[in-house]
């Protein structure tokens, strides 16, 4: 840390991303990426775009928003494009929170929420999960705070229904409710249609998980036009060209390859069922997941020990040291071959 850093940032606890190891080849089940490559159309579109990299990208993301609007049944004015959904979330915290209006979120959820809260010096309210690790919607009624909920939640994978989210929206008409749908394509139901009814709803989605574009950095915010205008106010005050040309082209091509990605999601859900059954058979308890990962614990081996032992054997999963969940590991669902290798390795470790 230099002596020049502003005081408020000296004690920040920054977000710690999952490992992206370069030392050896792992079966990588730790950061919820897709095990499948982008569609052939995406690869083509990216290659073609390289010709034009001397020119700035379109700050309005016109073509991508038009294609997305058709695909999602909304208008382009309902869509904000971010450099990853992390940027959409960051801009939303920046735009809608201040000293008088903080943010509430589940105490066990995406690790970036408290980091943004700290960065902006907010009064945050972490709300505990129930004993079964589900989110209790009643805990979010009539809070005088903005709210962000990952649905399905991470790292539990557990889902709230659209009706439960509607109840949260109804009881907080004067606060922004952000629904982070990073994992919605793996069996969840999107709240996107609710943006027509609620002027306080911001739905966030990403191309990083179901659309195999984690490295391209692209996410969407969906809301009524005034919220989108507010996000643009922040964007045009920080980085107007936030999405690069190749990513714009990749995103548009990805939306046009929907059936390819639908197939991939179906395979992930099948492999999730396979892995859940196999782990349950080995004595694990596995939370009911609607995401491309599962959260599992075993009565005979701690989460950290399992994580370290798997790593020694070439398989990376994610462990969180947070007390309530330190018994668990989070396992990204990969190909069937990867999941079979995982199960065999865990069998060996347990015996
Ligand atoms: C992965 C993830 C994101 C971030 O996705 P990017 O689009 O890659 O920035 C946001 N929210 C949750 C809950 C996630 O798991």
mmCIF file of C-alpha atoms and ligand atoms in Angstrom:
data_model
loop_
_atom_site.group_PDB
_atom_site.id
_atom_site.type_symbol
_atom_site.label_atom_id
_atom_site.label_comp_id
_atom_site.label_asym_id
_atom_site.label_seq_id
_atom_site.Cartn_x
_atom_site.Cartn_y
_atom_site.Cartn_z
ATOM 1 C CA UNK A 1 0.000 0.000 0.000
ATOM 2 C CA UNK A 2 1.377 3.413 -0.892
ATOM 3 C CA UNK A 3 1.201 6.422 1.385
ATOM 4 C CA UNK A 4 -1.018 8.032 -1.270
ATOM 5 C CA UNK A 5 -4.008 5.699 -0.958
ATOM 6 C CA UNK A 6 -7.118 7.419 0.283
ATOM 7 C CA UNK A 7 -7.860 6.702 3.929
ATOM 8 C CA UNK A 8 -11.202 5.014 3.394
ATOM 9 C CA UNK A 9 -9.585 2.354 1.182
ATOM 10 C CA UNK A 10 -6.829 1.370 3.583
ATOM 11 C CA UNK A 11 -8.924 -1.220 5.385
ATOM 12 C CA UNK A 12 -10.900 -2.570 2.395
ATOM 13 C CA UNK A 13 -11.272 -6.313 2.220
ATOM 14 C CA UNK A 14 -11.162 -7.003 -1.484
ATOM 15 C CA UNK A 15 -12.979 -9.772 -3.335
ATOM 16 C CA UNK A 16 -10.932 -12.952 -3.637
ATOM 17 C CA UNK A 17 -11.639 -14.686 -6.960
ATOM 18 C CA UNK A 18 -11.444 -18.479 -7.201
ATOM 19 C CA UNK A 19 -8.051 -19.875 -8.170
ATOM 20 C CA UNK A 20 -7.087 -19.759 -11.852
ATOM 21 C CA UNK A 21 -4.007 -21.975 -11.558
ATOM 22 C CA UNK A 22 -1.253 -21.962 -14.165
ATOM 23 C CA UNK A 23 1.084 -24.437 -12.426
ATOM 24 C CA UNK A 24 -0.554 -27.625 -13.693
ATOM 25 C CA UNK A 25 -3.604 -28.975 -15.416
ATOM 26 C CA UNK A 26 -6.487 -29.531 -12.996
ATOM 27 C CA UNK A 27 -10.002 -30.791 -13.480
ATOM 28 C CA UNK A 28 -11.332 -27.350 -12.780
ATOM 29 C CA UNK A 29 -14.574 -27.403 -10.806
ATOM 30 C CA UNK A 30 -14.005 -24.279 -8.713
ATOM 31 C CA UNK A 31 -15.304 -21.165 -10.487
ATOM 32 C CA UNK A 32 -18.582 -22.214 -12.129
ATOM 33 C CA UNK A 33 -17.367 -21.716 -15.675
ATOM 34 C CA UNK A 34 -18.891 -23.775 -18.468
ATOM 35 C CA UNK A 35 -16.962 -26.912 -19.415
ATOM 36 C CA UNK A 36 -18.120 -26.374 -23.015
ATOM 37 C CA UNK A 37 -16.521 -23.960 -25.527
ATOM 38 C CA UNK A 38 -18.443 -21.021 -27.028
ATOM 39 C CA UNK A 39 -20.641 -21.901 -30.025
ATOM 40 C CA UNK A 40 -18.970 -22.052 -33.491
ATOM 41 C CA UNK A 41 -20.928 -18.898 -34.451
ATOM 42 C CA UNK A 42 -19.355 -17.042 -31.520
ATOM 43 C CA UNK A 43 -15.833 -18.109 -32.533
ATOM 44 C CA UNK A 44 -16.504 -16.907 -36.093
ATOM 45 C CA UNK A 45 -17.934 -13.583 -34.983
ATOM 46 C CA UNK A 46 -14.968 -12.881 -32.704
ATOM 47 C CA UNK A 47 -12.451 -13.716 -35.447
ATOM 48 C CA UNK A 48 -14.197 -11.365 -37.900
ATOM 49 C CA UNK A 49 -14.256 -8.511 -35.421
ATOM 50 C CA UNK A 50 -10.464 -8.478 -35.010
ATOM 51 C CA UNK A 51 -10.220 -6.449 -38.254
ATOM 52 C CA UNK A 52 -11.861 -3.447 -36.629
ATOM 53 C CA UNK A 53 -10.026 -3.262 -33.320
ATOM 54 C CA UNK A 54 -8.469 0.101 -34.247
ATOM 55 C CA UNK A 55 -11.939 1.607 -33.811
ATOM 56 C CA UNK A 56 -13.730 2.216 -30.510
ATOM 57 C CA UNK A 57 -16.617 -0.073 -29.692
ATOM 58 C CA UNK A 58 -20.225 1.157 -29.794
ATOM 59 C CA UNK A 59 -20.846 2.774 -26.390
ATOM 60 C CA UNK A 60 -24.590 2.205 -26.779
ATOM 61 C CA UNK A 61 -24.163 -1.510 -27.605
ATOM 62 C CA UNK A 62 -26.943 -0.943 -30.147
ATOM 63 C CA UNK A 63 -26.845 -4.223 -32.068
ATOM 64 C CA UNK A 64 -26.408 -6.388 -28.981
ATOM 65 C CA UNK A 65 -29.252 -4.678 -27.128
ATOM 66 C CA UNK A 66 -31.539 -4.983 -30.155
ATOM 67 C CA UNK A 67 -30.852 -8.719 -30.490
ATOM 68 C CA UNK A 68 -31.236 -9.230 -26.740
ATOM 69 C CA UNK A 69 -34.503 -7.285 -26.688
ATOM 70 C CA UNK A 70 -35.962 -9.617 -29.321
ATOM 71 C CA UNK A 71 -34.683 -12.687 -27.518
ATOM 72 C CA UNK A 72 -35.906 -11.685 -24.051
ATOM 73 C CA UNK A 73 -39.169 -10.044 -25.128
ATOM 74 C CA UNK A 74 -38.307 -6.561 -23.825
ATOM 75 C CA UNK A 75 -37.300 -3.260 -25.445
ATOM 76 C CA UNK A 76 -33.680 -2.123 -25.960
ATOM 77 C CA UNK A 77 -34.411 0.691 -23.462
ATOM 78 C CA UNK A 78 -34.858 -2.018 -20.816
ATOM 79 C CA UNK A 79 -31.290 -3.309 -21.232
ATOM 80 C CA UNK A 80 -27.944 -2.227 -19.806
ATOM 81 C CA UNK A 81 -24.745 -4.010 -20.922
ATOM 82 C CA UNK A 82 -21.947 -4.431 -18.410
ATOM 83 C CA UNK A 83 -18.360 -5.664 -18.479
ATOM 84 C CA UNK A 84 -19.443 -8.826 -16.729
ATOM 85 C CA UNK A 85 -22.454 -8.760 -14.446
ATOM 86 C CA UNK A 86 -20.008 -7.713 -11.708
ATOM 87 C CA UNK A 87 -19.879 -4.319 -13.397
ATOM 88 C CA UNK A 88 -23.671 -4.074 -13.550
ATOM 89 C CA UNK A 89 -23.797 -4.854 -9.818
ATOM 90 C CA UNK A 90 -21.009 -2.369 -9.082
ATOM 91 C CA UNK A 91 -22.766 0.409 -11.013
ATOM 92 C CA UNK A 92 -26.050 -0.396 -9.244
ATOM 93 C CA UNK A 93 -24.437 -0.139 -5.782
ATOM 94 C CA UNK A 94 -22.755 3.099 -6.922
ATOM 95 C CA UNK A 95 -25.941 4.575 -8.395
ATOM 96 C CA UNK A 96 -28.579 3.595 -5.841
ATOM 97 C CA UNK A 97 -26.902 3.374 -2.414
ATOM 98 C CA UNK A 98 -25.467 6.031 -0.131
ATOM 99 C CA UNK A 99 -24.942 6.787 3.604
ATOM 100 C CA UNK A 100 -28.701 6.946 4.108
ATOM 101 C CA UNK A 101 -29.623 3.943 1.993
ATOM 102 C CA UNK A 102 -27.519 0.814 2.411
ATOM 103 C CA UNK A 103 -27.908 -2.673 1.019
ATOM 104 C CA UNK A 104 -29.412 -5.836 2.499
ATOM 105 C CA UNK A 105 -28.431 -9.304 1.239
ATOM 106 C CA UNK A 106 -28.245 -12.883 2.513
ATOM 107 C CA UNK A 107 -25.309 -13.370 4.888
ATOM 108 C CA UNK A 108 -24.317 -16.426 2.856
ATOM 109 C CA UNK A 109 -24.288 -15.300 -0.763
ATOM 110 C CA UNK A 110 -22.100 -13.880 -3.496
ATOM 111 C CA UNK A 111 -18.925 -12.542 -1.891
ATOM 112 C CA UNK A 112 -18.899 -9.382 -3.961
ATOM 113 C CA UNK A 113 -21.957 -7.830 -2.272
ATOM 114 C CA UNK A 114 -20.208 -6.970 1.017
ATOM 115 C CA UNK A 115 -17.131 -5.874 -0.939
ATOM 116 C CA UNK A 116 -19.151 -3.294 -2.892
ATOM 117 C CA UNK A 117 -20.819 -2.319 0.367
ATOM 118 C CA UNK A 118 -17.406 -1.586 1.930
ATOM 119 C CA UNK A 119 -16.095 0.185 -1.142
ATOM 120 C CA UNK A 120 -18.967 2.658 -1.016
ATOM 121 C CA UNK A 121 -18.973 2.888 2.792
ATOM 122 C CA UNK A 122 -22.538 1.584 3.059
ATOM 123 C CA UNK A 123 -24.561 0.466 6.003
ATOM 124 C CA UNK A 124 -25.066 -3.147 4.928
ATOM 125 C CA UNK A 125 -27.467 -5.634 6.472
ATOM 126 C CA UNK A 126 -26.448 -9.284 6.060
ATOM 127 C CA UNK A 127 -29.537 -11.437 6.697
ATOM 128 C CA UNK A 128 -28.958 -14.996 7.966
ATOM 129 C CA UNK A 129 -30.280 -17.992 6.060
ATOM 130 C CA UNK A 130 -32.670 -20.468 7.630
ATOM 131 C CA UNK A 131 -31.252 -23.625 9.200
ATOM 132 C CA UNK A 132 -31.801 -25.487 5.923
ATOM 133 C CA UNK A 133 -29.718 -22.802 4.122
ATOM 134 C CA UNK A 134 -32.738 -21.395 2.280
ATOM 135 C CA UNK A 135 -33.562 -17.691 2.069
ATOM 136 C CA UNK A 136 -36.658 -16.718 4.059
ATOM 137 C CA UNK A 137 -38.530 -14.073 1.995
ATOM 138 C CA UNK A 138 -40.283 -12.639 5.077
ATOM 139 C CA UNK A 139 -36.892 -11.480 6.384
ATOM 140 C CA UNK A 140 -36.747 -9.055 3.441
ATOM 141 C CA UNK A 141 -40.164 -7.453 3.905
ATOM 142 C CA UNK A 142 -40.345 -3.705 4.485
ATOM 143 C CA UNK A 143 -36.639 -3.094 5.005
ATOM 144 C CA UNK A 144 -35.595 0.497 4.629
ATOM 145 C CA UNK A 145 -32.700 -0.639 2.461
ATOM 146 C CA UNK A 146 -31.984 -1.668 -1.066
ATOM 147 C CA UNK A 147 -31.839 -5.412 -1.514
ATOM 148 C CA UNK A 148 -29.716 -7.744 -3.600
ATOM 149 C CA UNK A 149 -30.485 -11.449 -3.796
ATOM 150 C CA UNK A 150 -28.782 -14.046 -5.983
ATOM 151 C CA UNK A 151 -31.458 -16.369 -7.347
ATOM 152 C CA UNK A 152 -30.530 -19.193 -7.358
ATOM 153 C CA UNK A 153 -28.368 -18.233 -4.408
ATOM 154 C CA UNK A 154 -24.625 -18.899 -4.400
ATOM 155 C CA UNK A 155 -22.959 -20.962 -3.054
ATOM 156 C CA UNK A 156 -26.039 -22.901 -1.932
ATOM 157 C CA UNK A 157 -27.696 -23.243 -5.357
ATOM 158 C CA UNK A 158 -31.123 -22.866 -3.720
ATOM 159 C CA UNK A 159 -33.962 -21.089 -5.499
ATOM 160 C CA UNK A 160 -36.753 -18.681 -4.546
ATOM 161 C CA UNK A 161 -39.946 -18.757 -6.617
ATOM 162 C CA UNK A 162 -41.035 -15.780 -8.708
ATOM 163 C CA UNK A 163 -43.998 -15.373 -6.327
ATOM 164 C CA UNK A 164 -41.672 -15.142 -3.324
ATOM 165 C CA UNK A 165 -39.674 -12.438 -5.081
ATOM 166 C CA UNK A 166 -42.859 -10.644 -6.036
ATOM 167 C CA UNK A 167 -43.740 -10.473 -2.322
ATOM 168 C CA UNK A 168 -40.341 -8.906 -1.564
ATOM 169 C CA UNK A 169 -40.880 -6.347 -4.343
ATOM 170 C CA UNK A 170 -44.387 -5.534 -3.104
ATOM 171 C CA UNK A 171 -43.209 -4.825 0.423
ATOM 172 C CA UNK A 172 -40.263 -2.610 -0.643
ATOM 173 C CA UNK A 173 -41.778 -0.229 -3.199
ATOM 174 C CA UNK A 174 -39.373 2.592 -2.335
ATOM 175 C CA UNK A 175 -36.167 0.604 -2.593
ATOM 176 C CA UNK A 176 -34.314 -1.045 -5.448
ATOM 177 C CA UNK A 177 -34.505 -4.830 -5.422
ATOM 178 C CA UNK A 178 -31.728 -6.445 -7.460
ATOM 179 C CA UNK A 179 -32.206 -10.062 -8.469
ATOM 180 C CA UNK A 180 -28.870 -11.537 -9.576
ATOM 181 C CA UNK A 181 -29.760 -14.353 -11.961
ATOM 182 C CA UNK A 182 -26.231 -15.543 -12.780
ATOM 183 C CA UNK A 183 -27.411 -19.174 -12.571
ATOM 184 C CA UNK A 184 -31.028 -18.919 -13.711
ATOM 185 C CA UNK A 185 -30.517 -20.956 -16.906
ATOM 186 C CA UNK A 186 -29.881 -24.190 -14.996
ATOM 187 C CA UNK A 187 -33.461 -24.860 -13.959
ATOM 188 C CA UNK A 188 -34.618 -21.616 -12.330
ATOM 189 C CA UNK A 189 -37.392 -19.298 -13.429
ATOM 190 C CA UNK A 190 -36.448 -15.725 -14.343
ATOM 191 C CA UNK A 191 -38.071 -12.650 -12.782
ATOM 192 C CA UNK A 192 -37.471 -10.738 -15.986
ATOM 193 C CA UNK A 193 -41.197 -10.497 -16.875
ATOM 194 C CA UNK A 194 -41.761 -8.641 -13.582
ATOM 195 C CA UNK A 195 -39.853 -5.567 -14.799
ATOM 196 C CA UNK A 196 -43.025 -4.562 -16.669
ATOM 197 C CA UNK A 197 -44.860 -4.300 -13.331
ATOM 198 C CA UNK A 198 -42.198 -3.085 -10.890
ATOM 199 C CA UNK A 199 -40.248 0.145 -11.283
ATOM 200 C CA UNK A 200 -37.981 -0.913 -8.392
ATOM 201 C CA UNK A 201 -36.711 -4.173 -9.941
ATOM 202 C CA UNK A 202 -33.304 -4.676 -11.548
ATOM 203 C CA UNK A 203 -32.664 -8.170 -12.940
ATOM 204 C CA UNK A 204 -29.006 -9.007 -13.593
ATOM 205 C CA UNK A 205 -27.799 -11.821 -15.838
ATOM 206 C CA UNK A 206 -24.408 -12.931 -17.137
ATOM 207 C CA UNK A 207 -22.851 -14.629 -20.159
ATOM 208 C CA UNK A 208 -20.182 -16.175 -17.915
ATOM 209 C CA UNK A 209 -21.934 -19.343 -16.781
ATOM 210 C CA UNK A 210 -24.549 -20.771 -19.167
ATOM 211 C CA UNK A 211 -23.136 -19.037 -22.272
ATOM 212 C CA UNK A 212 -19.478 -20.086 -21.984
ATOM 213 C CA UNK A 213 -18.142 -16.499 -22.111
ATOM 214 C CA UNK A 214 -16.589 -15.949 -18.662
ATOM 215 C CA UNK A 215 -13.399 -14.667 -20.309
ATOM 216 C CA UNK A 216 -15.237 -12.223 -22.575
ATOM 217 C CA UNK A 217 -16.836 -10.299 -19.653
ATOM 218 C CA UNK A 218 -20.452 -9.582 -20.497
ATOM 219 C CA UNK A 219 -23.540 -9.148 -18.358
ATOM 220 C CA UNK A 220 -26.963 -7.543 -18.625
ATOM 221 C CA UNK A 221 -29.157 -5.461 -16.377
ATOM 222 C CA UNK A 222 -32.890 -5.475 -17.179
ATOM 223 C CA UNK A 223 -35.206 -2.820 -15.736
ATOM 224 C CA UNK A 224 -37.580 -0.017 -16.596
ATOM 225 C CA UNK A 225 -35.916 2.782 -18.622
ATOM 226 C CA UNK A 226 -35.298 5.216 -15.707
ATOM 227 C CA UNK A 227 -33.144 2.640 -13.871
ATOM 228 C CA UNK A 228 -31.273 1.861 -17.088
ATOM 229 C CA UNK A 229 -30.708 5.608 -17.561
ATOM 230 C CA UNK A 230 -29.235 5.814 -14.029
ATOM 231 C CA UNK A 231 -26.821 2.969 -14.751
ATOM 232 C CA UNK A 232 -25.811 4.748 -17.963
ATOM 233 C CA UNK A 233 -25.177 7.920 -15.970
ATOM 234 C CA UNK A 234 -22.543 6.005 -13.973
ATOM 235 C CA UNK A 235 -21.162 4.274 -17.050
ATOM 236 C CA UNK A 236 -20.772 7.525 -19.014
ATOM 237 C CA UNK A 237 -19.035 9.033 -15.997
ATOM 238 C CA UNK A 238 -16.504 6.212 -15.782
ATOM 239 C CA UNK A 239 -16.027 4.152 -18.940
ATOM 240 C CA UNK A 240 -18.323 4.711 -21.948
ATOM 241 C CA UNK A 241 -16.639 1.945 -24.000
ATOM 242 C CA UNK A 242 -17.110 -0.633 -21.269
ATOM 243 C CA UNK A 243 -17.775 -3.534 -23.663
ATOM 244 C CA UNK A 244 -15.069 -4.225 -26.230
ATOM 245 C CA UNK A 245 -15.811 -4.969 -29.879
ATOM 246 C CA UNK A 246 -15.048 -8.691 -29.726
ATOM 247 C CA UNK A 247 -17.272 -9.162 -26.703
ATOM 248 C CA UNK A 248 -20.146 -7.263 -28.344
ATOM 249 C CA UNK A 249 -19.833 -9.560 -31.368
ATOM 250 C CA UNK A 250 -19.521 -12.654 -29.169
ATOM 251 C CA UNK A 251 -22.586 -11.711 -27.140
ATOM 252 C CA UNK A 252 -24.755 -11.146 -30.179
ATOM 253 C CA UNK A 253 -23.653 -14.431 -31.770
ATOM 254 C CA UNK A 254 -24.246 -16.248 -28.472
ATOM 255 C CA UNK A 255 -27.833 -14.975 -28.357
ATOM 256 C CA UNK A 256 -28.294 -16.319 -31.888
ATOM 257 C CA UNK A 257 -26.983 -19.760 -30.843
ATOM 258 C CA UNK A 258 -29.604 -20.266 -28.147
ATOM 259 C CA UNK A 259 -30.266 -23.935 -28.969
ATOM 260 C CA UNK A 260 -26.551 -24.769 -28.591
ATOM 261 C CA UNK A 261 -26.545 -23.243 -25.102
ATOM 262 C CA UNK A 262 -29.900 -24.801 -24.187
ATOM 263 C CA UNK A 263 -28.376 -28.211 -25.001
ATOM 264 C CA UNK A 264 -25.349 -27.451 -22.846
ATOM 265 C CA UNK A 265 -27.556 -26.425 -19.923
ATOM 266 C CA UNK A 266 -29.547 -29.635 -20.282
ATOM 267 C CA UNK A 267 -26.339 -31.657 -20.127
ATOM 268 C CA UNK A 268 -25.182 -29.750 -17.045
ATOM 269 C CA UNK A 269 -28.505 -30.477 -15.328
ATOM 270 C CA UNK A 270 -28.187 -34.201 -16.174
ATOM 271 C CA UNK A 271 -24.629 -34.257 -14.855
ATOM 272 C CA UNK A 272 -25.800 -32.422 -11.734
ATOM 273 C CA UNK A 273 -28.384 -35.149 -11.081
ATOM 274 C CA UNK A 274 -25.730 -37.829 -11.661
ATOM 275 C CA UNK A 275 -23.254 -36.152 -9.300
ATOM 276 C CA UNK A 276 -25.858 -35.483 -6.620
ATOM 277 C CA UNK A 277 -26.974 -39.139 -6.652
ATOM 278 C CA UNK A 278 -23.433 -40.460 -6.586
ATOM 279 C CA UNK A 279 -22.359 -38.170 -3.718
ATOM 280 C CA UNK A 280 -25.507 -38.943 -1.755
ATOM 281 C CA UNK A 281 -24.678 -42.628 -2.199
ATOM 282 C CA UNK A 282 -21.259 -41.936 -0.670
ATOM 283 C CA UNK A 283 -22.837 -40.384 2.439
ATOM 284 C CA UNK A 284 -22.769 -36.698 1.464
ATOM 285 C CA UNK A 285 -25.648 -34.354 2.035
ATOM 286 C CA UNK A 286 -26.149 -32.173 -1.003
ATOM 287 C CA UNK A 287 -28.301 -29.026 -0.968
ATOM 288 C CA UNK A 288 -31.000 -28.979 -3.666
ATOM 289 C CA UNK A 289 -29.340 -27.055 -6.500
ATOM 290 C CA UNK A 290 -30.833 -25.111 -9.398
ATOM 291 C CA UNK A 291 -27.382 -23.935 -10.493
ATOM 292 C CA UNK A 292 -24.347 -25.299 -12.359
ATOM 293 C CA UNK A 293 -22.739 -26.259 -9.052
ATOM 294 C CA UNK A 294 -23.644 -28.214 -5.953
ATOM 295 C CA UNK A 295 -22.897 -27.509 -2.315
ATOM 296 C CA UNK A 296 -22.112 -30.681 -0.404
ATOM 297 C CA UNK A 297 -20.752 -31.882 2.928
ATOM 298 C CA UNK A 298 -19.777 -35.235 4.380
ATOM 299 C CA UNK A 299 -20.056 -36.170 8.067
ATOM 300 C CA UNK A 300 -16.567 -37.754 8.107
ATOM 301 C CA UNK A 301 -14.425 -35.219 6.266
ATOM 302 C CA UNK A 302 -14.230 -31.449 6.715
ATOM 303 C CA UNK A 303 -14.688 -29.078 3.791
ATOM 304 C CA UNK A 304 -11.156 -27.730 3.866
ATOM 305 C CA UNK A 305 -9.579 -31.188 4.130
ATOM 306 C CA UNK A 306 -11.647 -32.436 1.216
ATOM 307 C CA UNK A 307 -10.730 -29.372 -0.851
ATOM 308 C CA UNK A 308 -6.993 -29.814 -0.127
ATOM 309 C CA UNK A 309 -7.029 -33.565 -0.708
ATOM 310 C CA UNK A 310 -8.850 -33.176 -4.021
ATOM 311 C CA UNK A 311 -6.395 -30.475 -5.068
ATOM 312 C CA UNK A 312 -3.434 -32.787 -4.383
ATOM 313 C CA UNK A 313 -5.120 -35.261 -6.688
ATOM 314 C CA UNK A 314 -5.624 -32.752 -9.482
ATOM 315 C CA UNK A 315 -9.227 -31.687 -8.901
ATOM 316 C CA UNK A 316 -10.070 -28.119 -7.905
ATOM 317 C CA UNK A 317 -13.270 -27.328 -6.015
ATOM 318 C CA UNK A 318 -14.096 -24.265 -3.896
ATOM 319 C CA UNK A 319 -14.043 -24.059 -0.126
ATOM 320 C CA UNK A 320 -15.283 -21.076 1.917
ATOM 321 C CA UNK A 321 -13.976 -20.558 5.428
ATOM 322 C CA UNK A 322 -17.131 -18.706 6.604
ATOM 323 C CA UNK A 323 -18.072 -20.559 9.822
ATOM 324 C CA UNK A 324 -21.616 -21.678 8.946
ATOM 325 C CA UNK A 325 -20.521 -23.255 5.672
ATOM 326 C CA UNK A 326 -16.957 -24.372 6.371
ATOM 327 C CA UNK A 327 -18.023 -28.053 6.307
ATOM 328 C CA UNK A 328 -19.044 -27.717 2.675
ATOM 329 C CA UNK A 329 -17.325 -27.700 -0.678
ATOM 330 C CA UNK A 330 -18.831 -26.116 -3.748
ATOM 331 C CA UNK A 331 -18.408 -28.266 -6.818
ATOM 332 C CA UNK A 332 -18.949 -26.852 -10.314
ATOM 333 C CA UNK A 333 -20.770 -29.258 -12.610
ATOM 334 C CA UNK A 334 -18.547 -30.164 -15.572
ATOM 335 C CA UNK A 335 -18.703 -32.838 -18.245
ATOM 336 C CA UNK A 336 -19.850 -36.337 -17.342
ATOM 337 C CA UNK A 337 -16.231 -37.565 -17.631
ATOM 338 C CA UNK A 338 -15.057 -34.892 -15.194
ATOM 339 C CA UNK A 339 -17.804 -35.755 -12.736
ATOM 340 C CA UNK A 340 -17.019 -39.481 -12.973
ATOM 341 C CA UNK A 341 -13.364 -38.698 -12.242
ATOM 342 C CA UNK A 342 -14.453 -36.608 -9.247
ATOM 343 C CA UNK A 343 -16.626 -39.393 -7.850
ATOM 344 C CA UNK A 344 -13.883 -41.998 -8.269
ATOM 345 C CA UNK A 345 -11.361 -39.739 -6.549
ATOM 346 C CA UNK A 346 -13.713 -39.036 -3.644
ATOM 347 C CA UNK A 347 -14.379 -42.781 -3.295
ATOM 348 C CA UNK A 348 -10.631 -43.363 -2.979
ATOM 349 C CA UNK A 349 -10.229 -40.534 -0.470
ATOM 350 C CA UNK A 350 -13.036 -41.840 1.711
ATOM 351 C CA UNK A 351 -11.801 -45.447 1.752
HETATM 352 C C1 LIG B 1 -20.398 -15.522 -11.339
HETATM 353 C C2 LIG B 1 -21.326 -14.598 -10.658
HETATM 354 C C3 LIG B 1 -21.456 -13.262 -11.026
HETATM 355 C C4 LIG B 1 -20.445 -12.566 -11.889
HETATM 356 O O1 LIG B 1 -20.440 -12.888 -13.152
HETATM 357 P P1 LIG B 1 -19.625 -12.075 -14.232
HETATM 358 O O2 LIG B 1 -20.681 -11.791 -15.243
HETATM 359 O O3 LIG B 1 -18.579 -13.017 -14.701
HETATM 360 O O4 LIG B 1 -19.067 -10.817 -13.644
HETATM 361 C C5 LIG B 1 -22.434 -12.484 -10.438
HETATM 362 N N1 LIG B 1 -23.219 -12.977 -9.484
HETATM 363 C C6 LIG B 1 -23.104 -14.241 -9.063
HETATM 364 C C7 LIG B 1 -23.996 -14.746 -7.994
HETATM 365 C C8 LIG B 1 -22.138 -15.080 -9.625
HETATM 366 O O5 LIG B 1 -21.980 -16.319 -9.164
#
